[in-house]
Tab-separated table of C-alpha atoms and ligand atoms in Angstrom:
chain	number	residue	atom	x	y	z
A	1	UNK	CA	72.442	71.755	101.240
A	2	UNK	CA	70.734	71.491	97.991
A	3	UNK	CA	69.937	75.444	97.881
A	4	UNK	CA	73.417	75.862	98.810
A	5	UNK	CA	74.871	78.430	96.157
A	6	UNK	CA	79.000	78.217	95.476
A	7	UNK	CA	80.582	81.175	95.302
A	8	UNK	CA	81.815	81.352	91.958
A	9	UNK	CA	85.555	83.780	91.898
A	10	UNK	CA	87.506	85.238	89.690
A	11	UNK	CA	91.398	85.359	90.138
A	12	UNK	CA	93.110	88.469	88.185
A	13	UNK	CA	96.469	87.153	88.633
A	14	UNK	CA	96.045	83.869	89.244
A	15	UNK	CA	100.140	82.201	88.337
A	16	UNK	CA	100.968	85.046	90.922
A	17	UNK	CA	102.019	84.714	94.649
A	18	UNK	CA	99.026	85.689	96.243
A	19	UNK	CA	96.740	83.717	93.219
A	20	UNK	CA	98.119	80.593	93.923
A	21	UNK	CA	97.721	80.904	97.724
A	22	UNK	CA	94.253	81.712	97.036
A	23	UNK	CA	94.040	78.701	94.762
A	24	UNK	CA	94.943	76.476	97.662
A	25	UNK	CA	92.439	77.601	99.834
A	26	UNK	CA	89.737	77.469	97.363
A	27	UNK	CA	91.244	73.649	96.864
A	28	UNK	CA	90.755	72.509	100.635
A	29	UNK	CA	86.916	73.925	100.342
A	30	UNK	CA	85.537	72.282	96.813
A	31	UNK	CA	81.988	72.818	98.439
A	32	UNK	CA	81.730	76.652	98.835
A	33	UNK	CA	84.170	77.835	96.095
A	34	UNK	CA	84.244	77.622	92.062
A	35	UNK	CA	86.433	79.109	90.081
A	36	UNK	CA	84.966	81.087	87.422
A	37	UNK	CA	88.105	82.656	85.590
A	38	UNK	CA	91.740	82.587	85.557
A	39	UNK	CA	94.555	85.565	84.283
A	40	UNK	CA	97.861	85.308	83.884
A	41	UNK	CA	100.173	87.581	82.352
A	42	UNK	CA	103.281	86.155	81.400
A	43	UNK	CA	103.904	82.465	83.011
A	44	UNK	CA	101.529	80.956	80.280
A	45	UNK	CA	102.368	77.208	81.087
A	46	UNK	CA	101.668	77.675	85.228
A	47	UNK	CA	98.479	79.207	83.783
A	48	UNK	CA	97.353	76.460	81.633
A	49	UNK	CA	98.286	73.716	84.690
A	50	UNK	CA	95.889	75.916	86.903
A	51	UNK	CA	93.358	75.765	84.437
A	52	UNK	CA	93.092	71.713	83.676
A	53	UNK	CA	93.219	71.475	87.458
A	54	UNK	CA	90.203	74.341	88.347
A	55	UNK	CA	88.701	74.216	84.827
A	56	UNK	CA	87.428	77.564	85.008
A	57	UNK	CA	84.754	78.946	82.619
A	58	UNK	CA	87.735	81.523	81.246
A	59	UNK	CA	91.466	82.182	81.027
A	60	UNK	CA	92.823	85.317	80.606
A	61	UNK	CA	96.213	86.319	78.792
A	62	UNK	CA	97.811	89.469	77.739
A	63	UNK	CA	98.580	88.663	74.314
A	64	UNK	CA	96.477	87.152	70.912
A	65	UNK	CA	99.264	84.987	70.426
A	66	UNK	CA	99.643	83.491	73.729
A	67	UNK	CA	95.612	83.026	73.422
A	68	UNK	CA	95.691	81.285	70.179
A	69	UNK	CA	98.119	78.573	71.661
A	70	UNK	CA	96.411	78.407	75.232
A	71	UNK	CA	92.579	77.762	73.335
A	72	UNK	CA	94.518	74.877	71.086
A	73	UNK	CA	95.795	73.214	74.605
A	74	UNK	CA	92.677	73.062	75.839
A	75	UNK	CA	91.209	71.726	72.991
A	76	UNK	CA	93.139	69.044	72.936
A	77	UNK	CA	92.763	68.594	76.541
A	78	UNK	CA	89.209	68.342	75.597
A	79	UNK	CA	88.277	71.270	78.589
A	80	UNK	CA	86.072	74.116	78.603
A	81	UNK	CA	87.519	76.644	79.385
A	82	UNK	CA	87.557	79.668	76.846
A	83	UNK	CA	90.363	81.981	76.343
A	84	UNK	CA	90.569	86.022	75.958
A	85	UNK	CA	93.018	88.366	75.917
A	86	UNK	CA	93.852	91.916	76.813
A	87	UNK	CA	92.559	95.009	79.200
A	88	UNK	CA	89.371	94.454	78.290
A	89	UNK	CA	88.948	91.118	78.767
A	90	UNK	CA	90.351	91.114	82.232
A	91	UNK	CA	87.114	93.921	82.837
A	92	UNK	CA	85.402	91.743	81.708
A	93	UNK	CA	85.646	88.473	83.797
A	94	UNK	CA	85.779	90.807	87.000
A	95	UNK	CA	82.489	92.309	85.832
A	96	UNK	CA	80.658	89.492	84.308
A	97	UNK	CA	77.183	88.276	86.443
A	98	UNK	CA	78.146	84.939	86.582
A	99	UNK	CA	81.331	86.084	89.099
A	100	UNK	CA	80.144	86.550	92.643
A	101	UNK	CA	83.744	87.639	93.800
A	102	UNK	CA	87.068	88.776	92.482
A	103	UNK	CA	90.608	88.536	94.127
A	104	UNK	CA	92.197	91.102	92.796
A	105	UNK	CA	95.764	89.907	92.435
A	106	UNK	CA	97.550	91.480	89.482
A	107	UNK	CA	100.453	94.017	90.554
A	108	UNK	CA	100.883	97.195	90.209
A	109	UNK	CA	98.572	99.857	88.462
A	110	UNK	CA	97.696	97.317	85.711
A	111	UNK	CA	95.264	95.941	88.306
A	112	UNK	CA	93.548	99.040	88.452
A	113	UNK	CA	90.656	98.749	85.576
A	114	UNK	CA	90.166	95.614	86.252
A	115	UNK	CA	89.908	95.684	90.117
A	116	UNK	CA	87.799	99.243	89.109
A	117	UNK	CA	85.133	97.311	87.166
A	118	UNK	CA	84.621	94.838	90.189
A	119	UNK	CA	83.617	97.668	91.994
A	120	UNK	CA	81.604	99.315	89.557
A	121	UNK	CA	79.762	95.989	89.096
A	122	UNK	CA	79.084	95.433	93.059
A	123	UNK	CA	81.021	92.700	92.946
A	124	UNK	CA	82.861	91.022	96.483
A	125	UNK	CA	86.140	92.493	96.060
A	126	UNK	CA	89.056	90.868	97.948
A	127	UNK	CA	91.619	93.723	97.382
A	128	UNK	CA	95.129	92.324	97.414
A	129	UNK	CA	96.704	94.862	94.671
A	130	UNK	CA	97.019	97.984	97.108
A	131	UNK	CA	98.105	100.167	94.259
A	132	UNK	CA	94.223	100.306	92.967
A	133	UNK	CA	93.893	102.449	95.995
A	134	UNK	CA	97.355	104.543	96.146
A	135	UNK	CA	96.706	105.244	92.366
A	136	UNK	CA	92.757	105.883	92.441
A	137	UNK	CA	91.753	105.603	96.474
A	138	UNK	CA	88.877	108.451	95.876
A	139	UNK	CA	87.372	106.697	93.156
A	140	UNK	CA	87.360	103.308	93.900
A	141	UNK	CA	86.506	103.642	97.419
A	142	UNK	CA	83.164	106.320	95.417
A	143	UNK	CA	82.725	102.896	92.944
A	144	UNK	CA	82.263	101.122	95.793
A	145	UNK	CA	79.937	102.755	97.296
A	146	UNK	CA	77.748	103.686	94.660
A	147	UNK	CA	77.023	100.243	93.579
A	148	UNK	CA	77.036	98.344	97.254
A	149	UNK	CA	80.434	96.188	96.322
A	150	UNK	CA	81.606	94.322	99.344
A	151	UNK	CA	85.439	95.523	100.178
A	152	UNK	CA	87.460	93.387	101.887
A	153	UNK	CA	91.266	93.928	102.783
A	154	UNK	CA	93.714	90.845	101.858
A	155	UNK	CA	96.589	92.891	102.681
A	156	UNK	CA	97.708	91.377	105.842
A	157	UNK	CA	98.436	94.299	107.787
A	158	UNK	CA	94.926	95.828	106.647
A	159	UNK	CA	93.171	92.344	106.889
A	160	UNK	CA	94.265	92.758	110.714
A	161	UNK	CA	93.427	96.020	111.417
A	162	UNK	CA	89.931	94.787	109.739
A	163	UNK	CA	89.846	91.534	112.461
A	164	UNK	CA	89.951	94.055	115.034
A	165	UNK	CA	87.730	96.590	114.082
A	166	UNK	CA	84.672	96.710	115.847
A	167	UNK	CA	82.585	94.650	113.196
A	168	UNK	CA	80.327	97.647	112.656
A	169	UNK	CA	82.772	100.246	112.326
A	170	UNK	CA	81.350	102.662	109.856
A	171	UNK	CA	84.112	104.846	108.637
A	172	UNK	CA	84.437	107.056	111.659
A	173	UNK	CA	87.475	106.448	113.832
A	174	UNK	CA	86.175	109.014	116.484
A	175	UNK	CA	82.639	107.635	117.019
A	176	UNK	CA	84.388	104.331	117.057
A	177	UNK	CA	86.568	105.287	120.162
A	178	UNK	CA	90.160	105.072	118.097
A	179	UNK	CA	93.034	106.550	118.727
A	180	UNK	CA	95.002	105.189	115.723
A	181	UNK	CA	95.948	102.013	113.555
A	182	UNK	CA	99.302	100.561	113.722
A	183	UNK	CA	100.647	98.938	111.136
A	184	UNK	CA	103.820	96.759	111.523
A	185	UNK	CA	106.285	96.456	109.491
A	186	UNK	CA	109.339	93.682	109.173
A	187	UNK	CA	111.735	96.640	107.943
A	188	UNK	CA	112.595	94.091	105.562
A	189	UNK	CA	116.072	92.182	104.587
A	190	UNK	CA	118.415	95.566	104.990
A	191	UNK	CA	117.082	96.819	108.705
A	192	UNK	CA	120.238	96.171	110.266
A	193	UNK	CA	122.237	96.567	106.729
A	194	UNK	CA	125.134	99.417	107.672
A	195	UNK	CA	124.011	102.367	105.300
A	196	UNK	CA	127.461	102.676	103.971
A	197	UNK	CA	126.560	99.316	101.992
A	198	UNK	CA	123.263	100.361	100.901
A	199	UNK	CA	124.601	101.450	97.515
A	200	UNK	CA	125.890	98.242	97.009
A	201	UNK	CA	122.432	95.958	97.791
A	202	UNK	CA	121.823	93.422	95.275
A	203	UNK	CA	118.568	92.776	93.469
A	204	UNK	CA	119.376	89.011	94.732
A	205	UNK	CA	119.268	90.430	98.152
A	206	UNK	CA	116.582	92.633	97.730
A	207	UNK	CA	114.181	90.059	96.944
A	208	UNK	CA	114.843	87.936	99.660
A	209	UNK	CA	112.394	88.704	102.387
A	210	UNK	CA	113.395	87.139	105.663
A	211	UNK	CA	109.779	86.357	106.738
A	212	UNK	CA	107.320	86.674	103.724
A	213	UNK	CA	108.027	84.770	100.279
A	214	UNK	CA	106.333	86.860	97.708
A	215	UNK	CA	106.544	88.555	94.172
A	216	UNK	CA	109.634	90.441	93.269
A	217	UNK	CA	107.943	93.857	92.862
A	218	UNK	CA	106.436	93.646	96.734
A	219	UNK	CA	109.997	92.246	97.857
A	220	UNK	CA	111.526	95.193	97.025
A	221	UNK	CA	108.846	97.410	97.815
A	222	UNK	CA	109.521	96.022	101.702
A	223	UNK	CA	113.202	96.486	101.183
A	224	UNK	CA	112.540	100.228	100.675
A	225	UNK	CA	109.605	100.044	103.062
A	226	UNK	CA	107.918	101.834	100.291
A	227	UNK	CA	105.567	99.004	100.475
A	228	UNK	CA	104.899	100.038	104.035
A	229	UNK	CA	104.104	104.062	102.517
A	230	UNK	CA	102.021	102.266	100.352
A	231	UNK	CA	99.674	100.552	103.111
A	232	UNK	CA	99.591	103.771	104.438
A	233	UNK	CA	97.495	105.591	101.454
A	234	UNK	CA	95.765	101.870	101.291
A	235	UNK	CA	94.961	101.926	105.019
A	236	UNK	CA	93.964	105.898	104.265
A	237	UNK	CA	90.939	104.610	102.096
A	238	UNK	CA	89.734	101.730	103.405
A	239	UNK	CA	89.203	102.782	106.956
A	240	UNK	CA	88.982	106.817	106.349
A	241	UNK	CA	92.151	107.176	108.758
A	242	UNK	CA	93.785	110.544	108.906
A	243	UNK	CA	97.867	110.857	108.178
A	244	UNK	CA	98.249	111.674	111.890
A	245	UNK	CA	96.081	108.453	113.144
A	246	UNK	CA	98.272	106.501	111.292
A	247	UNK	CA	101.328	104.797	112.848
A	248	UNK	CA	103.579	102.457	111.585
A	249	UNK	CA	106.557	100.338	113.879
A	250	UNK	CA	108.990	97.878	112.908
A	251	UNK	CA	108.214	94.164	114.211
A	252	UNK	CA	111.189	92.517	112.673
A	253	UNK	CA	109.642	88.562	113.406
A	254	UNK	CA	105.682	89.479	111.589
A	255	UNK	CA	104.014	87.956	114.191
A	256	UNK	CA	101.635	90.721	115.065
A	257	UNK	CA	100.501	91.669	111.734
A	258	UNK	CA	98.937	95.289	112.871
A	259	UNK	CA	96.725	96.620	115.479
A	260	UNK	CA	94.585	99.224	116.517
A	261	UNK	CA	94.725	101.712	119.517
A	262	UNK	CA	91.749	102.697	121.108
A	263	UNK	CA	90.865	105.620	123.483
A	264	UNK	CA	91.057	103.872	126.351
A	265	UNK	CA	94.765	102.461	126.571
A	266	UNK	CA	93.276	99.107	124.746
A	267	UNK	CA	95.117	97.877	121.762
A	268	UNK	CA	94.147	94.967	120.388
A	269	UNK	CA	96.680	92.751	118.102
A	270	UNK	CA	96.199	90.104	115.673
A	271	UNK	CA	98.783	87.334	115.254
A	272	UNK	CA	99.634	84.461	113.361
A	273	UNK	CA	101.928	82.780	110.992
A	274	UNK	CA	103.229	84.945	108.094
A	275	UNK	CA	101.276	83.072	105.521
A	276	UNK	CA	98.835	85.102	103.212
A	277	UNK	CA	97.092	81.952	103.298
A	278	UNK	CA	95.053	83.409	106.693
A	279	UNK	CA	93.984	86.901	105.373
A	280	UNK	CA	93.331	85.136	102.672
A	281	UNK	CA	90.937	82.721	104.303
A	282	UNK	CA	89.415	85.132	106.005
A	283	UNK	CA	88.158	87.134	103.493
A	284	UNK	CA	86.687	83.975	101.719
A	285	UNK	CA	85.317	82.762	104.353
A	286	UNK	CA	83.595	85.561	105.862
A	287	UNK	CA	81.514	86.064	108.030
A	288	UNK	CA	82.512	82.061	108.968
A	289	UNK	CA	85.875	80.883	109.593
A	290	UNK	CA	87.498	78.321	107.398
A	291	UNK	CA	90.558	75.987	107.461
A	292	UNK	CA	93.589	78.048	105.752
A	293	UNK	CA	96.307	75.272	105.490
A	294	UNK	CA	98.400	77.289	107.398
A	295	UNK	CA	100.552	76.511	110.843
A	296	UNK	CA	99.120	77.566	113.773
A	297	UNK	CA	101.022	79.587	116.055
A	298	UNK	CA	103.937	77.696	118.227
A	299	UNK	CA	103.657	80.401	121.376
A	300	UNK	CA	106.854	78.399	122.947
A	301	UNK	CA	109.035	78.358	119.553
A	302	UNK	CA	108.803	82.555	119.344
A	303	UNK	CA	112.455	83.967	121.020
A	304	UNK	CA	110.702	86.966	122.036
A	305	UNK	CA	108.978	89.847	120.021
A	306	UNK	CA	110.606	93.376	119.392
A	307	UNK	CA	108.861	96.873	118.308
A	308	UNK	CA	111.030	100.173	116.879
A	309	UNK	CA	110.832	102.679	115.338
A	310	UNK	CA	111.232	104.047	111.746
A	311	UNK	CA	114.023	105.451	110.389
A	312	UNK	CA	113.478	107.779	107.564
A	313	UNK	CA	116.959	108.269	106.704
A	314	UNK	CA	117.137	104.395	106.283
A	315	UNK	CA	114.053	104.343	104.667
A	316	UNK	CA	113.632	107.819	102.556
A	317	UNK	CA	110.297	105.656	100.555
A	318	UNK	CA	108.459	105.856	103.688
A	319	UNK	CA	109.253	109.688	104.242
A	320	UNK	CA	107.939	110.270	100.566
A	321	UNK	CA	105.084	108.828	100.937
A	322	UNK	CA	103.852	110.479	104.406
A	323	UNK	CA	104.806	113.893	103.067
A	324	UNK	CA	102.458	112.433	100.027
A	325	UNK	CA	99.131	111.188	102.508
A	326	UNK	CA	99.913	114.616	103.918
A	327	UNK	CA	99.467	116.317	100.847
A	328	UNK	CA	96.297	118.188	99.563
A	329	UNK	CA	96.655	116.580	96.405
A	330	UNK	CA	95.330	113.158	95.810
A	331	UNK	CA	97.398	112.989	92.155
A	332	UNK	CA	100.158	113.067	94.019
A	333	UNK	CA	99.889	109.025	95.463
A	334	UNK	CA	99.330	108.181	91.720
A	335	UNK	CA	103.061	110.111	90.926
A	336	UNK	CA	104.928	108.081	93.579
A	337	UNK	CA	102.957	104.675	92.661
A	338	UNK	CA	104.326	105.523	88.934
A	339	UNK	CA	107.654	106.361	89.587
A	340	UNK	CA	108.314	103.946	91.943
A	341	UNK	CA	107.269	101.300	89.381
A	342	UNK	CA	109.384	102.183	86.951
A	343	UNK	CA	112.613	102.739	89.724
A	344	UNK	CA	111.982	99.207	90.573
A	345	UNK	CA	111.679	97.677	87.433
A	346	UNK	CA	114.982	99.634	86.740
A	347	UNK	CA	116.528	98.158	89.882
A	348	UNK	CA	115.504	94.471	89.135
A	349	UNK	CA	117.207	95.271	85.448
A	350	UNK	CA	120.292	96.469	87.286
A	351	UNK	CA	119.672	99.815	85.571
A	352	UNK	CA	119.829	101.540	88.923
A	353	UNK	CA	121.572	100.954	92.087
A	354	UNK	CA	118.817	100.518	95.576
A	355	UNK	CA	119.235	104.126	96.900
A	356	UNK	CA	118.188	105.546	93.220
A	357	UNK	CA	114.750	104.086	93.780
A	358	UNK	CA	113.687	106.561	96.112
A	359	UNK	CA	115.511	109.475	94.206
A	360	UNK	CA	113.705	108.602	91.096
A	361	UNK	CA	110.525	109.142	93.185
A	362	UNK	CA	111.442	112.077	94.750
A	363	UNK	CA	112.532	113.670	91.502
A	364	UNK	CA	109.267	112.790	89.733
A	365	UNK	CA	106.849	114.050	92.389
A	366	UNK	CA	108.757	117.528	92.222
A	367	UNK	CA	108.494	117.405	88.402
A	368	UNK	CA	104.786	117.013	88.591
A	369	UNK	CA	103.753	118.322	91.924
A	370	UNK	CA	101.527	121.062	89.937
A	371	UNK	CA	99.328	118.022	88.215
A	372	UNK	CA	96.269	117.228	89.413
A	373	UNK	CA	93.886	114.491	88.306
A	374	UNK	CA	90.243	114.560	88.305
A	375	UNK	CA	88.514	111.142	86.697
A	376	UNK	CA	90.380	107.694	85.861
A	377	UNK	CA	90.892	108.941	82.238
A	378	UNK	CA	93.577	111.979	83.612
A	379	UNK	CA	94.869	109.748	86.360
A	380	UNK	CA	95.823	106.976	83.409
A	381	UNK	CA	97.259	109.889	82.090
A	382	UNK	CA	99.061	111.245	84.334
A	383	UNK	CA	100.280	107.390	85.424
A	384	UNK	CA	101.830	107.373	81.533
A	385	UNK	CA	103.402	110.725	81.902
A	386	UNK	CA	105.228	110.309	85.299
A	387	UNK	CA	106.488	106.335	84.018
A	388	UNK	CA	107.999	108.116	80.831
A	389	UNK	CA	109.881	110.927	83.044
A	390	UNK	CA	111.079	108.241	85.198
A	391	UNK	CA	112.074	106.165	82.303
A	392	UNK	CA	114.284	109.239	81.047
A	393	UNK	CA	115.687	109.448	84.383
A	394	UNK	CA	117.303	106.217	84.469
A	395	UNK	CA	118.332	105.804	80.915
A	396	UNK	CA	120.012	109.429	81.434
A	397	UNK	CA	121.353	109.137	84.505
A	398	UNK	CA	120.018	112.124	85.972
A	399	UNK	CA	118.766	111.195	88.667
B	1	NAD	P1	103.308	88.375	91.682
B	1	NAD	O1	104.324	89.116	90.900
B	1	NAD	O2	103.693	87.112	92.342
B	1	NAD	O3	102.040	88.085	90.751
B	1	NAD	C1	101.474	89.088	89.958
B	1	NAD	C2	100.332	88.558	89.109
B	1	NAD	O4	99.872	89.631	88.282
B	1	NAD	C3	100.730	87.425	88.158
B	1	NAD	O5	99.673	86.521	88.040
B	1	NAD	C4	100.957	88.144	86.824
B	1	NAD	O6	100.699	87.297	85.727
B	1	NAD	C5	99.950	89.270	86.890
B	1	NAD	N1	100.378	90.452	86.147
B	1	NAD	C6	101.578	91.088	86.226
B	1	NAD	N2	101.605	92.144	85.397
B	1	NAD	C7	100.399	92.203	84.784
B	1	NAD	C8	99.831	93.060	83.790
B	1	NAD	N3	100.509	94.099	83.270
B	1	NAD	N4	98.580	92.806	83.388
B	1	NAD	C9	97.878	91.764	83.879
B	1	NAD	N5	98.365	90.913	84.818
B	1	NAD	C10	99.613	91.121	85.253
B	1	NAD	O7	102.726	89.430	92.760
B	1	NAD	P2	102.133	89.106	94.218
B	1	NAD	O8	103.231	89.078	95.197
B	1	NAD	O9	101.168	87.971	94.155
B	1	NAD	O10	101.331	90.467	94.489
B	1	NAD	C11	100.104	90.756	93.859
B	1	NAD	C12	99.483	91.968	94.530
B	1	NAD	O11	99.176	91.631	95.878
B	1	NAD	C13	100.402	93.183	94.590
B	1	NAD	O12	99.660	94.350	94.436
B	1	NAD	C14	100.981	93.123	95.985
B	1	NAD	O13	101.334	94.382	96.492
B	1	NAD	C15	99.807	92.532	96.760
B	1	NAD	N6	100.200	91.813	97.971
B	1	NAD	C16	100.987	90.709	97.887
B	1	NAD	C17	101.376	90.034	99.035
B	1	NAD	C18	102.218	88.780	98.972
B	1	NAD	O14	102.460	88.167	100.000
B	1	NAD	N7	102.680	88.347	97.810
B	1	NAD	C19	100.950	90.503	100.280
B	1	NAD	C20	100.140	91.630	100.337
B	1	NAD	C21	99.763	92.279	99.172
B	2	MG	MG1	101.251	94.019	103.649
């Protein structure tokens, strides 16, 4: 095994939910995996634990002073690792040749240059932050292309449909005998919420997934089921899937974590625990299989499994964003993505009740459903734009 290479990864968003899952699978396979850098944005003290445990060659922050105090810890730690900060770093350690692969992990549209320069630099891309692709699908998916970057969906839903693709599915759902992908959705803590009480939800209970544990932004982005719209425009790019081959049902238990319908009658499922830990796994250890740390599935301990359908008067997010995959322009993905940021920040501040989420969104891809965008420069642009309407319709109340 002497010639045996490691593969040396970047984390963007490393103190994260989905970072430190990775983290633990990189931990049970010290052989194959080094860790090459680190970011964090805010939780500066998880970050510097991660990094005297991984020692990575760099640590990323947000801020020069958080960086000043960070590179002083380590010092006295007597590690190596070096600390940067800002946009530019982050580009930088998903770009640099000594990175073989990047899990891009960061939420939200702040991921996007980052994630964007992995791509641009051909680099093995395990795409967790979906909003790269609702906010920029048509050029990142063109970045990948041009410079060969491997692709691979962490996403669970999109890391099944990927399980059960046929492995040399090129892009071309017809020639590939598909009828459509399913994805499943839990419908989240409110399915069976009355909707008289919706106005009332909580960002306590909003957070509080009954099957997944994960970051607050994504927790309420699956009690709106926007987070479901938003696999849609993901599942859109990666597998070149047409609005109207594109299903979703709610699977309240997440046991089957998507499928996908061939010609024939076949569908074909894959199942497991509802621990990121496996897509994650799977994406590292492609094209092998490696240990995940997760449970394996108890067949006996499962009190049945149950499929329905969507409501869109429940769920309004998930209307919005089919209208938007439906829509001739692309900009428009990058409005909702922007909007719906800001609406849940809002909500999480208690700025704005649950139901005002998806009428901030709505109101903001009226107001700019003239704008196009053409390169990343006008889509940043028009990302700043919609987040400052939005921010004027909560602080006024007009929404
Ligand atoms: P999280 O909130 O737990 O972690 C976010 C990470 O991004 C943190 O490390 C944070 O420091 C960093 N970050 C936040 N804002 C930043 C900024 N402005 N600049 C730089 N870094 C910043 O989120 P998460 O649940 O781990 O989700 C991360 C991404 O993965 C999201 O796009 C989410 O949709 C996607 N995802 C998550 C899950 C899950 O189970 N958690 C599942 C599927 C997809
Ligand atoms: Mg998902």
């Amino acid at each position: 095994m002497s010639s045996h290479h490691k593969t040396a990864i970047t984390i963007l968003g490393a103190t994260g939910s989905i970072g430190l899952s990775t983290l633990d699978v990189i931990s049970r396979h010290p052989d194959r995996f080094s860790v090459f850098a680190l970011t964090a944005y805010q939780q500066i003290e998880r970050l510097a634990d991660l990094c005297l445990r991984f020692q990575p060659v760099y640590a990323v922050v947000a801020k020069q002073t958080d960086a000043v105090k960070l590179q002083q810890r380590f010092r006295i730690a007597a590690i190596n690792t070096e600390v940067l900060y800002g946009e530019e770093a982050l580009c930088h350690v998903a770009q640099a040749n000594e990175t073989d692969a990047v899990m891009a992990a960061i939420v939200g549209a702040a991921g996007l240059l980052p994630t964007l320069s992995a791509a641009q630099a051909g680099k093995t891309i395990y795409l967790a932050n979906k909003e790269t692709l609702v906010v920029a699908g048509a050029l990142f998916m063109q970045a990948v292309q041009q410079s060969n970057a491997q692709l691979l969906p962490v996403d669970s839903e999109h890391n099944a449909i990927y399980q059960v693709l046929p492995t040399d599915y090129q892009g071309d759902l017809v020639q590939a005998g598909i009828a459509s992908l399913i994805l499943t959705a839990s419908g989240g803590p409110f399915l069976h919420t009355p909707l008289s009480d919706f106005a009332r939800i909580t960002p306590e209970q909003a957070v509080k997934h009954p099957n997944w544990s994960m970051g607050q932004k994504i927790s309420v982005d699956s009690a709106t089921m926007m987070n479901k719209g938003l696999e849609l425009i993901e599942a859109h790019w990666l597998f070149n899937a047409p609005a109207k081959q594109l299903e979703v049902i709610i699977h309240p238990q997440s046991v089957v974590h998507s499928m996908v319908r061939y010609i024939d009658g076949s569908v074909l499922a894959q199942m497991g625990e509802a621990d990121m830990r496996i897509p994650i796994a799977h994406c590292l250890g492609l094209p092998q299989r490696i240990n995940s740390g997760a449970k394996q599935l108890d067949f006996t301990c499962l009190n049945g499994l149950n499929f329905l359908a969507a409501d869109f008067d429940r769920f309004p997010c998930l209307k919005l964003a089919y209208e938007v995959l439906h829509s001739s322009n692309d900009a428009s993905a990058c409005i909702l993505n922007a909007a719906n940021e800001i609406a849940v920040g809002a909500f999480l501040h208690k700025l704005v009740g649950f139901m005002d989420i998806a009428r901030v969104v709505d109101s903001c891809l009226q107001l700019f459903s003239g704008h196009t965008a053409t390169d990343i420069k006008e889509l940043l642009q028009l990302d700043q734009q919609v987040r400052t309407a939005a921010e004027n319709l909560v602080h006024t109340h007009t929404i």
